[in-house]
Coordinates of N, CA, C and O and ligand atoms in Angstrom, one line a residue:
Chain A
X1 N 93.3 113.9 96.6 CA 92.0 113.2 96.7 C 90.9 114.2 96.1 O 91.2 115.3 95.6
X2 N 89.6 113.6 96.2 CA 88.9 114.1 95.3 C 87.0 114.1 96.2 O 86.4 113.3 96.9
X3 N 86.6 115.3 95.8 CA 85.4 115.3 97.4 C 84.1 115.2 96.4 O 84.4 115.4 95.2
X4 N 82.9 114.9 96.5 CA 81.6 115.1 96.3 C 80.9 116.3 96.2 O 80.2 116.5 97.3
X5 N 80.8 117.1 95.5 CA 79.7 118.7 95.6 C 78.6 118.4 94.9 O 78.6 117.5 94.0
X6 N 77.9 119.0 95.2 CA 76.2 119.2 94.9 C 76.5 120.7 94.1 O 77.5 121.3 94.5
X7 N 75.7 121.1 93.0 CA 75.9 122.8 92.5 C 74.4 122.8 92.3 O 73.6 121.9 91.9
X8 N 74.1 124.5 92.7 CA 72.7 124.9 92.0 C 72.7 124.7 90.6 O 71.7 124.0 90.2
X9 N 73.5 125.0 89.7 CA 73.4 124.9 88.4 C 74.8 124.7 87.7 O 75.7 125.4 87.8
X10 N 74.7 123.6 87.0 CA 75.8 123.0 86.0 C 75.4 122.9 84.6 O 74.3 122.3 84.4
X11 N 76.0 123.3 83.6 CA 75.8 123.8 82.4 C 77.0 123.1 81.7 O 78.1 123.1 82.3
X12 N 76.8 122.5 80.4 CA 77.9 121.8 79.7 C 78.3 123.1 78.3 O 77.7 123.8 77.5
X13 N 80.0 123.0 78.8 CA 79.9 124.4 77.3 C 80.4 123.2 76.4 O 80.1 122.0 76.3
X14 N 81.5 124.3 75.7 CA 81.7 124.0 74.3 C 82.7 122.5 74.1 O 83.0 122.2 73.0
X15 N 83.3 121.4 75.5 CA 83.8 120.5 75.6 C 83.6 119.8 76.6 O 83.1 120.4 77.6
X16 N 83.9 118.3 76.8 CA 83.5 117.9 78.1 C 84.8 118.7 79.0 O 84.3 118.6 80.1
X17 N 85.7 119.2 79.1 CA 86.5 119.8 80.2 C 86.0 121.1 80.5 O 86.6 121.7 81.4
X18 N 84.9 121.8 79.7 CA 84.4 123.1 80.6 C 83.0 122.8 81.0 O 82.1 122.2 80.5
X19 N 83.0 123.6 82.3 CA 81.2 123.3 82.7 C 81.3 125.0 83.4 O 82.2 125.5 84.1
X20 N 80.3 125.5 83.2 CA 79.8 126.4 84.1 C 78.8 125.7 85.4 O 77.8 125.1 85.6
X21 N 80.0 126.6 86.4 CA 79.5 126.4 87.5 C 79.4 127.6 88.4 O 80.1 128.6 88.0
X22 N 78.4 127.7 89.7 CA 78.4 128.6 90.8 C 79.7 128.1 91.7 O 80.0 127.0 92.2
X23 N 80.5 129.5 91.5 CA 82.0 129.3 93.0 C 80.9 128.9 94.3 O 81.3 128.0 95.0
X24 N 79.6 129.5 94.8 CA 79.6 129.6 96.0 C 79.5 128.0 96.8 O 79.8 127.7 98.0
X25 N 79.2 127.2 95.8 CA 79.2 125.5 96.4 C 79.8 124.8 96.2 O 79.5 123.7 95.8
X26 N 81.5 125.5 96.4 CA 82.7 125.3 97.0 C 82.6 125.0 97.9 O 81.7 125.2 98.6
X27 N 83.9 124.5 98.2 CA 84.8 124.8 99.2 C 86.3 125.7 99.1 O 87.0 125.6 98.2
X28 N 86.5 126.4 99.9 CA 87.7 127.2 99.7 C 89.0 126.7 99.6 O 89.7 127.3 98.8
X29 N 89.7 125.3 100.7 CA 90.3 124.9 101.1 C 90.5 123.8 100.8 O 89.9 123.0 101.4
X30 N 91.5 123.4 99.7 CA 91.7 121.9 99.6 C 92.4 121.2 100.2 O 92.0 120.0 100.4
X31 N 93.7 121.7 100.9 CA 94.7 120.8 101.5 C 94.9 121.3 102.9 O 94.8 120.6 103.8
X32 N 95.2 122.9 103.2 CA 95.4 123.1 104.9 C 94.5 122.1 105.5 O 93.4 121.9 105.2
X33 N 95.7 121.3 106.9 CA 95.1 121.0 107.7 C 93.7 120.7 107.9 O 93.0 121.4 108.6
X34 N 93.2 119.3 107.1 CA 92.0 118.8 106.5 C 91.6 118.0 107.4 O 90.5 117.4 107.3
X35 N 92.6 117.7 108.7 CA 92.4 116.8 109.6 C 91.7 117.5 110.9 O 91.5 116.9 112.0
X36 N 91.3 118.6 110.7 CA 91.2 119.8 111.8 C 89.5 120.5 111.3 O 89.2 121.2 110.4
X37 N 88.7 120.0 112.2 CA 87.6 120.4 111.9 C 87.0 121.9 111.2 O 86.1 121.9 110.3
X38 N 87.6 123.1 111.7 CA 87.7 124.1 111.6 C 88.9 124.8 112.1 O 89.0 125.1 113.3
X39 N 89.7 125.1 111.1 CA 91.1 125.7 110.6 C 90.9 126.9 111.6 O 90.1 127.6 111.1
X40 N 91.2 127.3 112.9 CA 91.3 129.0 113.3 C 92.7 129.3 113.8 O 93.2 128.6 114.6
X41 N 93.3 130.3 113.2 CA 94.4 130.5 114.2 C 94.6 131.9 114.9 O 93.9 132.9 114.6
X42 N 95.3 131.9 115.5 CA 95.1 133.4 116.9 C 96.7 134.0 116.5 O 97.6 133.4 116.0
X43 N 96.7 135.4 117.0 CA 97.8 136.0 116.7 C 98.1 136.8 118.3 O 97.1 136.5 119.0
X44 N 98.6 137.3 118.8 CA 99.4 137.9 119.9 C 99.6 139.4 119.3 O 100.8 139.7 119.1
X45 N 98.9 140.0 119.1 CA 99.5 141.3 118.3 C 100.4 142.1 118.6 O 101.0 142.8 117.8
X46 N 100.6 142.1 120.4 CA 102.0 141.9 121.1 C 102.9 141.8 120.7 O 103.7 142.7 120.5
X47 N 103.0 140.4 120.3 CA 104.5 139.6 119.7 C 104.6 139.8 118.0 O 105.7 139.3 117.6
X48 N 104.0 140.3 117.3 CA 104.4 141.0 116.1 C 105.7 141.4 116.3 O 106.0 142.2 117.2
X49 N 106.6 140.8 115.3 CA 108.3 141.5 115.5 C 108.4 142.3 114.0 O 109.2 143.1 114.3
X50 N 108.2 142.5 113.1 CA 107.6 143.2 112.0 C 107.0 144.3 111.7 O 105.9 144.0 111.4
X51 N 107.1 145.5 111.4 CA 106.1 146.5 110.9 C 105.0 146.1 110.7 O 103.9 146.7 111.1
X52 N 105.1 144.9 109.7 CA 104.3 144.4 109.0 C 104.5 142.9 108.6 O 105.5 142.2 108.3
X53 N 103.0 142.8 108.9 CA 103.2 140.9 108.6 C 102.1 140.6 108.2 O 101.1 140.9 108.8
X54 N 102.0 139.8 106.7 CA 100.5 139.1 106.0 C 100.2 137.7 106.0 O 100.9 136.7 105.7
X55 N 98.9 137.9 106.5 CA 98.3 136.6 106.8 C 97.6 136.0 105.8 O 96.8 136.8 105.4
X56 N 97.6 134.8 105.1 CA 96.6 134.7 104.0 C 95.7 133.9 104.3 O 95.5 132.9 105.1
X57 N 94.9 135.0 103.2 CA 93.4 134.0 103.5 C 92.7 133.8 101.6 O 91.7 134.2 101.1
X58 N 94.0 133.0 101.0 CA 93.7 132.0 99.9 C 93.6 130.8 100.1 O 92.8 130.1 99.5
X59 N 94.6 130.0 101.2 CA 94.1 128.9 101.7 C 95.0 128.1 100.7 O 94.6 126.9 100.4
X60 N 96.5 128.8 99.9 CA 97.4 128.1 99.1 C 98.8 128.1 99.6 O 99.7 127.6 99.0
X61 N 99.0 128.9 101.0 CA 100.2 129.4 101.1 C 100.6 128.2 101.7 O 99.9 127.4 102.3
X62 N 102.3 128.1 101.4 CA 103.0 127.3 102.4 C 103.5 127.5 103.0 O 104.1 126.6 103.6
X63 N 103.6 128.9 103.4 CA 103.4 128.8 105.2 C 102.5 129.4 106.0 O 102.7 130.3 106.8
X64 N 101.3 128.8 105.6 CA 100.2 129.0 106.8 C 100.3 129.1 107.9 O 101.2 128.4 108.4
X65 N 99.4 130.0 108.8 CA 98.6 130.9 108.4 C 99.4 132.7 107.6 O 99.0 133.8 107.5
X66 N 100.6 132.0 107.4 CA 101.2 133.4 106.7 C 100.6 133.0 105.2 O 99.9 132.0 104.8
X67 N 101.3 134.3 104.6 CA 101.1 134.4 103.2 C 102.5 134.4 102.9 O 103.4 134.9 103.6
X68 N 102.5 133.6 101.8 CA 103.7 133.7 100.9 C 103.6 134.0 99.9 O 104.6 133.6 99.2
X69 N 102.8 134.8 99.3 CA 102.1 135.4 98.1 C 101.9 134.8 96.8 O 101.9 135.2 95.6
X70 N 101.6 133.2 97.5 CA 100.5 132.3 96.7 C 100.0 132.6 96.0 O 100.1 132.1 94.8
X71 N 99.1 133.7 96.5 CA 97.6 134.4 96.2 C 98.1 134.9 94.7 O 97.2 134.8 93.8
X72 N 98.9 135.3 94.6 CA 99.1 135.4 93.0 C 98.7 134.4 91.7 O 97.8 134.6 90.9
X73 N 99.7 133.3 91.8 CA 99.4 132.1 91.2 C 97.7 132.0 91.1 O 97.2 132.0 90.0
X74 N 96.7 131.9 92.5 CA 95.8 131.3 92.6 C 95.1 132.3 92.0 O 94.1 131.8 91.5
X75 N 95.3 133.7 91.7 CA 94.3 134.5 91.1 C 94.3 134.9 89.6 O 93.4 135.3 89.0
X76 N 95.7 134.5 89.2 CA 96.2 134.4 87.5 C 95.2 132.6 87.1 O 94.6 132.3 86.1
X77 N 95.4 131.9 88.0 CA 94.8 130.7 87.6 C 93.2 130.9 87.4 O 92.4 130.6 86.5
X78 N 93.1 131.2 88.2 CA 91.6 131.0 88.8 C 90.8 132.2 87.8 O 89.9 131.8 87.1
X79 N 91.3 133.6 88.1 CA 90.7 134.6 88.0 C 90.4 135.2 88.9 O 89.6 136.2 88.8
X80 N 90.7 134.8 90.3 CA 90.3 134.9 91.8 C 90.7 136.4 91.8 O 91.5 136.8 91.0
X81 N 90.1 137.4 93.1 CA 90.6 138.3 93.1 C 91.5 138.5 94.8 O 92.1 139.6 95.0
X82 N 91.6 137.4 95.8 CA 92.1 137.5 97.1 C 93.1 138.3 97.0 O 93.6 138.9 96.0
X83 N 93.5 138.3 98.1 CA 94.5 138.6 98.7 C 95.0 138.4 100.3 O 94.2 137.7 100.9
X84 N 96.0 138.7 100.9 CA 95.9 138.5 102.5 C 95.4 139.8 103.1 O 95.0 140.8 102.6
X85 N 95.5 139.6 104.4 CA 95.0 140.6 105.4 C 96.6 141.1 106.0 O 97.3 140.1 106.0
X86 N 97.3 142.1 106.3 CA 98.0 142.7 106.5 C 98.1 143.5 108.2 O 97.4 144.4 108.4
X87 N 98.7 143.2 108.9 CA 99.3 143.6 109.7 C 99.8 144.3 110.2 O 100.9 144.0 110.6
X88 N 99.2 145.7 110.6 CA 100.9 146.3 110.7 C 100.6 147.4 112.2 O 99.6 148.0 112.7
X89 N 102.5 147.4 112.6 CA 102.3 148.1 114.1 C 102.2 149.1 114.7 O 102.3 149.5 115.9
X90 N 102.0 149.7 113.6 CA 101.3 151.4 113.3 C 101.3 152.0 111.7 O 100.8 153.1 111.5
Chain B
X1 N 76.0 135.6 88.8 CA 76.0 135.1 87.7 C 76.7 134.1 87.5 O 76.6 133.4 88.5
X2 N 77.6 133.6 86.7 CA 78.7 132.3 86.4 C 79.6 132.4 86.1 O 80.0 133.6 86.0
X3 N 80.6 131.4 85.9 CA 82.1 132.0 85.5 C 82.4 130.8 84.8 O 82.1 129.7 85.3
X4 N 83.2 130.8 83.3 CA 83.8 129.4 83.2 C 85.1 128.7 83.9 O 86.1 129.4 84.2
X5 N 85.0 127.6 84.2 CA 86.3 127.2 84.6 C 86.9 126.0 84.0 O 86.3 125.3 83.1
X6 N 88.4 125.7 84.5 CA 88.6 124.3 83.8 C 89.6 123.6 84.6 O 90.7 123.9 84.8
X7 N 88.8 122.3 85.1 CA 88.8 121.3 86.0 C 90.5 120.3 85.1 O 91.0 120.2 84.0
X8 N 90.7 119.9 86.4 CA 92.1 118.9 86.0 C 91.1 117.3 85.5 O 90.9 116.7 84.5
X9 N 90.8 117.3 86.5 CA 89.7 116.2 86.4 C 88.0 116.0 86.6 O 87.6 115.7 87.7
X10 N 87.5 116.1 86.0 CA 86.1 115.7 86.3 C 85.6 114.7 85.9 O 85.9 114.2 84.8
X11 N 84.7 114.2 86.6 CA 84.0 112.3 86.7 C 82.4 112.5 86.5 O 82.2 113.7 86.7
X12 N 81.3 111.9 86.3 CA 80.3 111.9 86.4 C 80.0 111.0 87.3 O 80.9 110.2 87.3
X13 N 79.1 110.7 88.2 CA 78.4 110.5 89.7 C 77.4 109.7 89.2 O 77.6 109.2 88.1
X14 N 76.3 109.2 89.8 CA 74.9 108.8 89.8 C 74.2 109.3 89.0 O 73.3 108.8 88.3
X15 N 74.7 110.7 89.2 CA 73.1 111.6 88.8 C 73.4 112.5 88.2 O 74.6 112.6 88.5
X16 N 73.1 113.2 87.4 CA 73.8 115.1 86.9 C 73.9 115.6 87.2 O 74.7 116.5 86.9
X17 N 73.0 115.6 88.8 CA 73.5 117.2 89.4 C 74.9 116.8 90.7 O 75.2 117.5 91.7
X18 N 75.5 115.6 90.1 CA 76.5 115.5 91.0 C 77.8 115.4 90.3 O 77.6 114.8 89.2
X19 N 78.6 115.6 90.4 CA 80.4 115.7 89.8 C 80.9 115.7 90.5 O 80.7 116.4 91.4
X20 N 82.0 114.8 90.3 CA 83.2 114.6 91.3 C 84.7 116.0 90.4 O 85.4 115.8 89.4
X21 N 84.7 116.9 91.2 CA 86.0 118.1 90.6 C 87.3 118.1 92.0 O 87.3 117.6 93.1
X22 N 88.0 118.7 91.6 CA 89.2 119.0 92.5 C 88.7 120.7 92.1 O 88.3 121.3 91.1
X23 N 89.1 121.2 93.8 CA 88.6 122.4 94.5 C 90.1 123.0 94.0 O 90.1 124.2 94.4
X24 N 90.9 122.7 93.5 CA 92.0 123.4 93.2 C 92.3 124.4 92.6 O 93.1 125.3 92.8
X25 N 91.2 124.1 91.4 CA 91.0 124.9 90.0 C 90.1 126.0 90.0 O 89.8 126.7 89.1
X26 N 89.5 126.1 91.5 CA 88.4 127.1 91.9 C 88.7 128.5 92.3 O 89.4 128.7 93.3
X27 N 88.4 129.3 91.8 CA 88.6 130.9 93.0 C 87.7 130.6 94.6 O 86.9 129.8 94.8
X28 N 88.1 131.1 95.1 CA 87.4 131.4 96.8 C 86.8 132.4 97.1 O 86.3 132.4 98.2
X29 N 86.6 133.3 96.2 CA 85.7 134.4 96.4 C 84.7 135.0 95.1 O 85.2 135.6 94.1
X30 N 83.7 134.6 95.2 CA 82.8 135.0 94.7 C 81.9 136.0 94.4 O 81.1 136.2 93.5
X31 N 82.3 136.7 95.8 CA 81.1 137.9 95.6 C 82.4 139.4 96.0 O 82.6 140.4 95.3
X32 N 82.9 139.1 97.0 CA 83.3 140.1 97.6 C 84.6 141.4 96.9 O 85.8 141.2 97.1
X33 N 84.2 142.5 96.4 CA 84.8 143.4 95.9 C 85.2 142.9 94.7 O 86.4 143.1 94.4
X34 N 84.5 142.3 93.9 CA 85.1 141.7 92.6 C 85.8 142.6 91.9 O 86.6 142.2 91.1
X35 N 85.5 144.2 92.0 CA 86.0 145.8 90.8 C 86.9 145.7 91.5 O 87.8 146.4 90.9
X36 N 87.6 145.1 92.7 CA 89.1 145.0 93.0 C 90.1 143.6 92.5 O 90.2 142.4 92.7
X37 N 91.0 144.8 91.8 CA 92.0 143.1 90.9 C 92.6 142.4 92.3 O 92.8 141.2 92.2
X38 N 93.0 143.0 93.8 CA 92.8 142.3 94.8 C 92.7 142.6 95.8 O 93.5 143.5 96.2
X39 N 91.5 141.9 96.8 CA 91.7 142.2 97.6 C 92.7 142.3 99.3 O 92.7 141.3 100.0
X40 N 93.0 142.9 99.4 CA 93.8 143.0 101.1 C 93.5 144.3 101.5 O 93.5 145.4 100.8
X41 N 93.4 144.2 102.8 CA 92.9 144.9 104.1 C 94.6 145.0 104.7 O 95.7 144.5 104.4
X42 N 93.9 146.0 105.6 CA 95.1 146.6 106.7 C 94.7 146.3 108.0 O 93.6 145.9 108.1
X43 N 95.5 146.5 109.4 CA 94.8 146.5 110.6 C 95.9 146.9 111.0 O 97.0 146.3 111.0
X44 N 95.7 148.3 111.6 CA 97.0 148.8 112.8 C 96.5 148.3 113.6 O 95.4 148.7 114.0
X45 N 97.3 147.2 114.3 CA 97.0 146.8 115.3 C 97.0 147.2 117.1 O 96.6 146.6 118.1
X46 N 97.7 148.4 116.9 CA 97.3 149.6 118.1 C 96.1 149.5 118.3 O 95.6 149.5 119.4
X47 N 95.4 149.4 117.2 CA 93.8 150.2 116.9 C 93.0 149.4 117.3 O 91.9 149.9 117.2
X48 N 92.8 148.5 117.7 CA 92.2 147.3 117.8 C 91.5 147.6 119.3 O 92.2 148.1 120.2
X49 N 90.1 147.3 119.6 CA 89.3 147.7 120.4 C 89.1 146.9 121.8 O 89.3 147.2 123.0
X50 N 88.7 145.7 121.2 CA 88.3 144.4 121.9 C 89.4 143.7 122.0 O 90.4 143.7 121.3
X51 N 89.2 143.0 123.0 CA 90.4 141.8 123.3 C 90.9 140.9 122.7 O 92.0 140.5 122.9
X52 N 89.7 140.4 121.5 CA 89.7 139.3 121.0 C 89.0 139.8 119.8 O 87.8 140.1 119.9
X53 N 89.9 139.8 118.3 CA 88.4 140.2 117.1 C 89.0 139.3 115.6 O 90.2 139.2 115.1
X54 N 88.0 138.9 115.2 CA 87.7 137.9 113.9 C 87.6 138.4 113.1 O 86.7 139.2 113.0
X55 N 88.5 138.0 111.9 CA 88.6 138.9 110.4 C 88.7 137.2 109.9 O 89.3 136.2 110.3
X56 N 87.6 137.6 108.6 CA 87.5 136.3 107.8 C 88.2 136.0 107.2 O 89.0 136.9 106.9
X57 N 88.5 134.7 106.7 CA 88.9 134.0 105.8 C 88.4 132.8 104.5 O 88.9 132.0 103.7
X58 N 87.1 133.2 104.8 CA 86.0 132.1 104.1 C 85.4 133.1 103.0 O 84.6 132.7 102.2
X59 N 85.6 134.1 103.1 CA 85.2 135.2 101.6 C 83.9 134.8 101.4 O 83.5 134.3 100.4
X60 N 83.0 135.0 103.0 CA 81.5 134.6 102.9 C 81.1 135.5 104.0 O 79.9 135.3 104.3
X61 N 81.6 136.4 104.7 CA 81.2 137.3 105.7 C 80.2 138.5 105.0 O 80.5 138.8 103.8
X62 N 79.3 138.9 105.4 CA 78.6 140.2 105.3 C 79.1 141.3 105.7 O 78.9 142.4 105.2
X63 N 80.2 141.0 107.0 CA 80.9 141.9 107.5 C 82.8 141.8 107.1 O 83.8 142.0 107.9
X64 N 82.9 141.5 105.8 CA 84.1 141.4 105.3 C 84.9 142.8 105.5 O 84.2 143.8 105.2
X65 N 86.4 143.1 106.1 CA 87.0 141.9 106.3 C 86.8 141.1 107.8 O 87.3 140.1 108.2
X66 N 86.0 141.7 108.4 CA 85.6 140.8 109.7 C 84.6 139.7 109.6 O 83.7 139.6 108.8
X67 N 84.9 138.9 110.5 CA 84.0 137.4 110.1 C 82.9 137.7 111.2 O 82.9 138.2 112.3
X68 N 82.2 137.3 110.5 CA 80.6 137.3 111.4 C 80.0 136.0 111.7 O 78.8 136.0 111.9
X69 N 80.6 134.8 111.7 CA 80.0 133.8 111.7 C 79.8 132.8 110.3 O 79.5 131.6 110.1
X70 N 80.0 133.5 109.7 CA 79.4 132.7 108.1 C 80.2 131.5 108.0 O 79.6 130.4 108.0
X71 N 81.2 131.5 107.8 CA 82.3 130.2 108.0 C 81.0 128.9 108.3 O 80.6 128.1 107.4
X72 N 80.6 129.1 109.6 CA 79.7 127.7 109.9 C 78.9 127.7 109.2 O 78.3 126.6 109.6
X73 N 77.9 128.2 108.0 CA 77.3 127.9 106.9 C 77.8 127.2 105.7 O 77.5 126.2 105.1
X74 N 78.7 128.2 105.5 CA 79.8 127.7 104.1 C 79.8 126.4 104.7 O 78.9 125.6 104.5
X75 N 80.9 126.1 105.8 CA 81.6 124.6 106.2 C 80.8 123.3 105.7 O 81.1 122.3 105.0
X76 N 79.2 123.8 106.5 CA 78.6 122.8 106.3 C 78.1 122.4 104.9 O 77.9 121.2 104.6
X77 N 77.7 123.6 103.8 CA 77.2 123.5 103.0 C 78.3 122.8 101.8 O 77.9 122.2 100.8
X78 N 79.3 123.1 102.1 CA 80.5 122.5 101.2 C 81.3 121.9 101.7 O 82.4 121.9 101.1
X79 N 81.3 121.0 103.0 CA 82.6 119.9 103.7 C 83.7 120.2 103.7 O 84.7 119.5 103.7
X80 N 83.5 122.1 103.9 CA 85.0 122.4 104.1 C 85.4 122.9 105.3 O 84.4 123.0 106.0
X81 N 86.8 123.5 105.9 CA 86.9 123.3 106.9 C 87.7 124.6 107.8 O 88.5 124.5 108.7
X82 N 86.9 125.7 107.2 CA 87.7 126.7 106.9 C 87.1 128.0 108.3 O 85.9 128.1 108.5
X83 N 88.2 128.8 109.0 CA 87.8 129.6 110.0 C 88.9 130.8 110.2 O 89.9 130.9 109.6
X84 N 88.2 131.6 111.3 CA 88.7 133.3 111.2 C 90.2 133.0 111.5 O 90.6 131.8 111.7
X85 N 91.2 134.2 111.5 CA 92.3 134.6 112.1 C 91.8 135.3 113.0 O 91.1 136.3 112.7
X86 N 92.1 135.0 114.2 CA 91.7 135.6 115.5 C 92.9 136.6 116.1 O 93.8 136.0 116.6
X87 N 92.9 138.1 116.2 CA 93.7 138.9 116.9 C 93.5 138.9 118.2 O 92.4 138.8 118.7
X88 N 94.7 139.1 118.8 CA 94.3 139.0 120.5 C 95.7 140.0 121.1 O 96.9 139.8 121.0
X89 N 94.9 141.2 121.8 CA 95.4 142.0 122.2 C 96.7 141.6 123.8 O 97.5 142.4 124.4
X90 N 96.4 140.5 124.0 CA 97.3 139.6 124.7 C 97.1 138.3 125.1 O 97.9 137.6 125.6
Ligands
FES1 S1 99.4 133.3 100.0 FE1 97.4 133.3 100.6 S2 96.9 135.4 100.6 FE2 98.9 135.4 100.1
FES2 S1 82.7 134.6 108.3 FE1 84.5 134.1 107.1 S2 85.8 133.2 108.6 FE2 84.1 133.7 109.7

């Protein structure tokens, strides 16, 4: 599907398929759990069975709230620079 | 400043300053540590103070990688639906 944005400033380049736009009047999130007002999830840092374990916060992974290192794809695409947040039990 | 991008689809609206895009084709961070090709954080989670602490995911905090609340600005400003990873010491 497809959503409605407003942008401070839209600019037509060199074809109708490029426009300059501001990222900040996004949204980050197109598909996690869209039915859920605000996405939060909790960790047990306890139950960590791992050294280490990453959480992503691109908002592409399929298996949320892990990372599956999505974040690659979405930052070769995009130009994005994310990454996840990392874990670890010492 | 701006960035070019390139949309799968874009539609024209009522007005100009509205377009219908898919959020797909978008980066998610805008501002934060851009001189890094990516960003991720660490958290020994021994280390952790408080019972309960919020590290962002909306790449809109002041207090990145901890969330300070910004999420509920973004959300509203762009109909998206996006919130912290909450650590909890048990
Ligand atoms: S898959 Fe989203 S940060 Fe790795
Ligand atoms: S400020 Fe980014 S998730 Fe709260």
């Amino acid at each position: 599907h497809s959503e409605s944005l407003s942008f401070g400033h839209v600019g037509r380049a060199r074809t109708n398929r490029v426009l300059v736009v501001r990222a900040e009047g996004q949204g980050v999130n197109p598909e996690i759990r869209k039915s859920e007002e605000k996405v939060v999830d909790s960790v047990v840092v306890t139950e960590l069975s791992k050294p280490v374990t990453a959480y992503c916060r691109c908002w592409r992974s399929g298996t949320f709230p892990l990372c599956d290192g999505s974040h690659v794809k979405h930052n070769k695409a995009t130009g994005d620079n994310v990454g996840p947040l990392l874990l670890k039990k010492k």
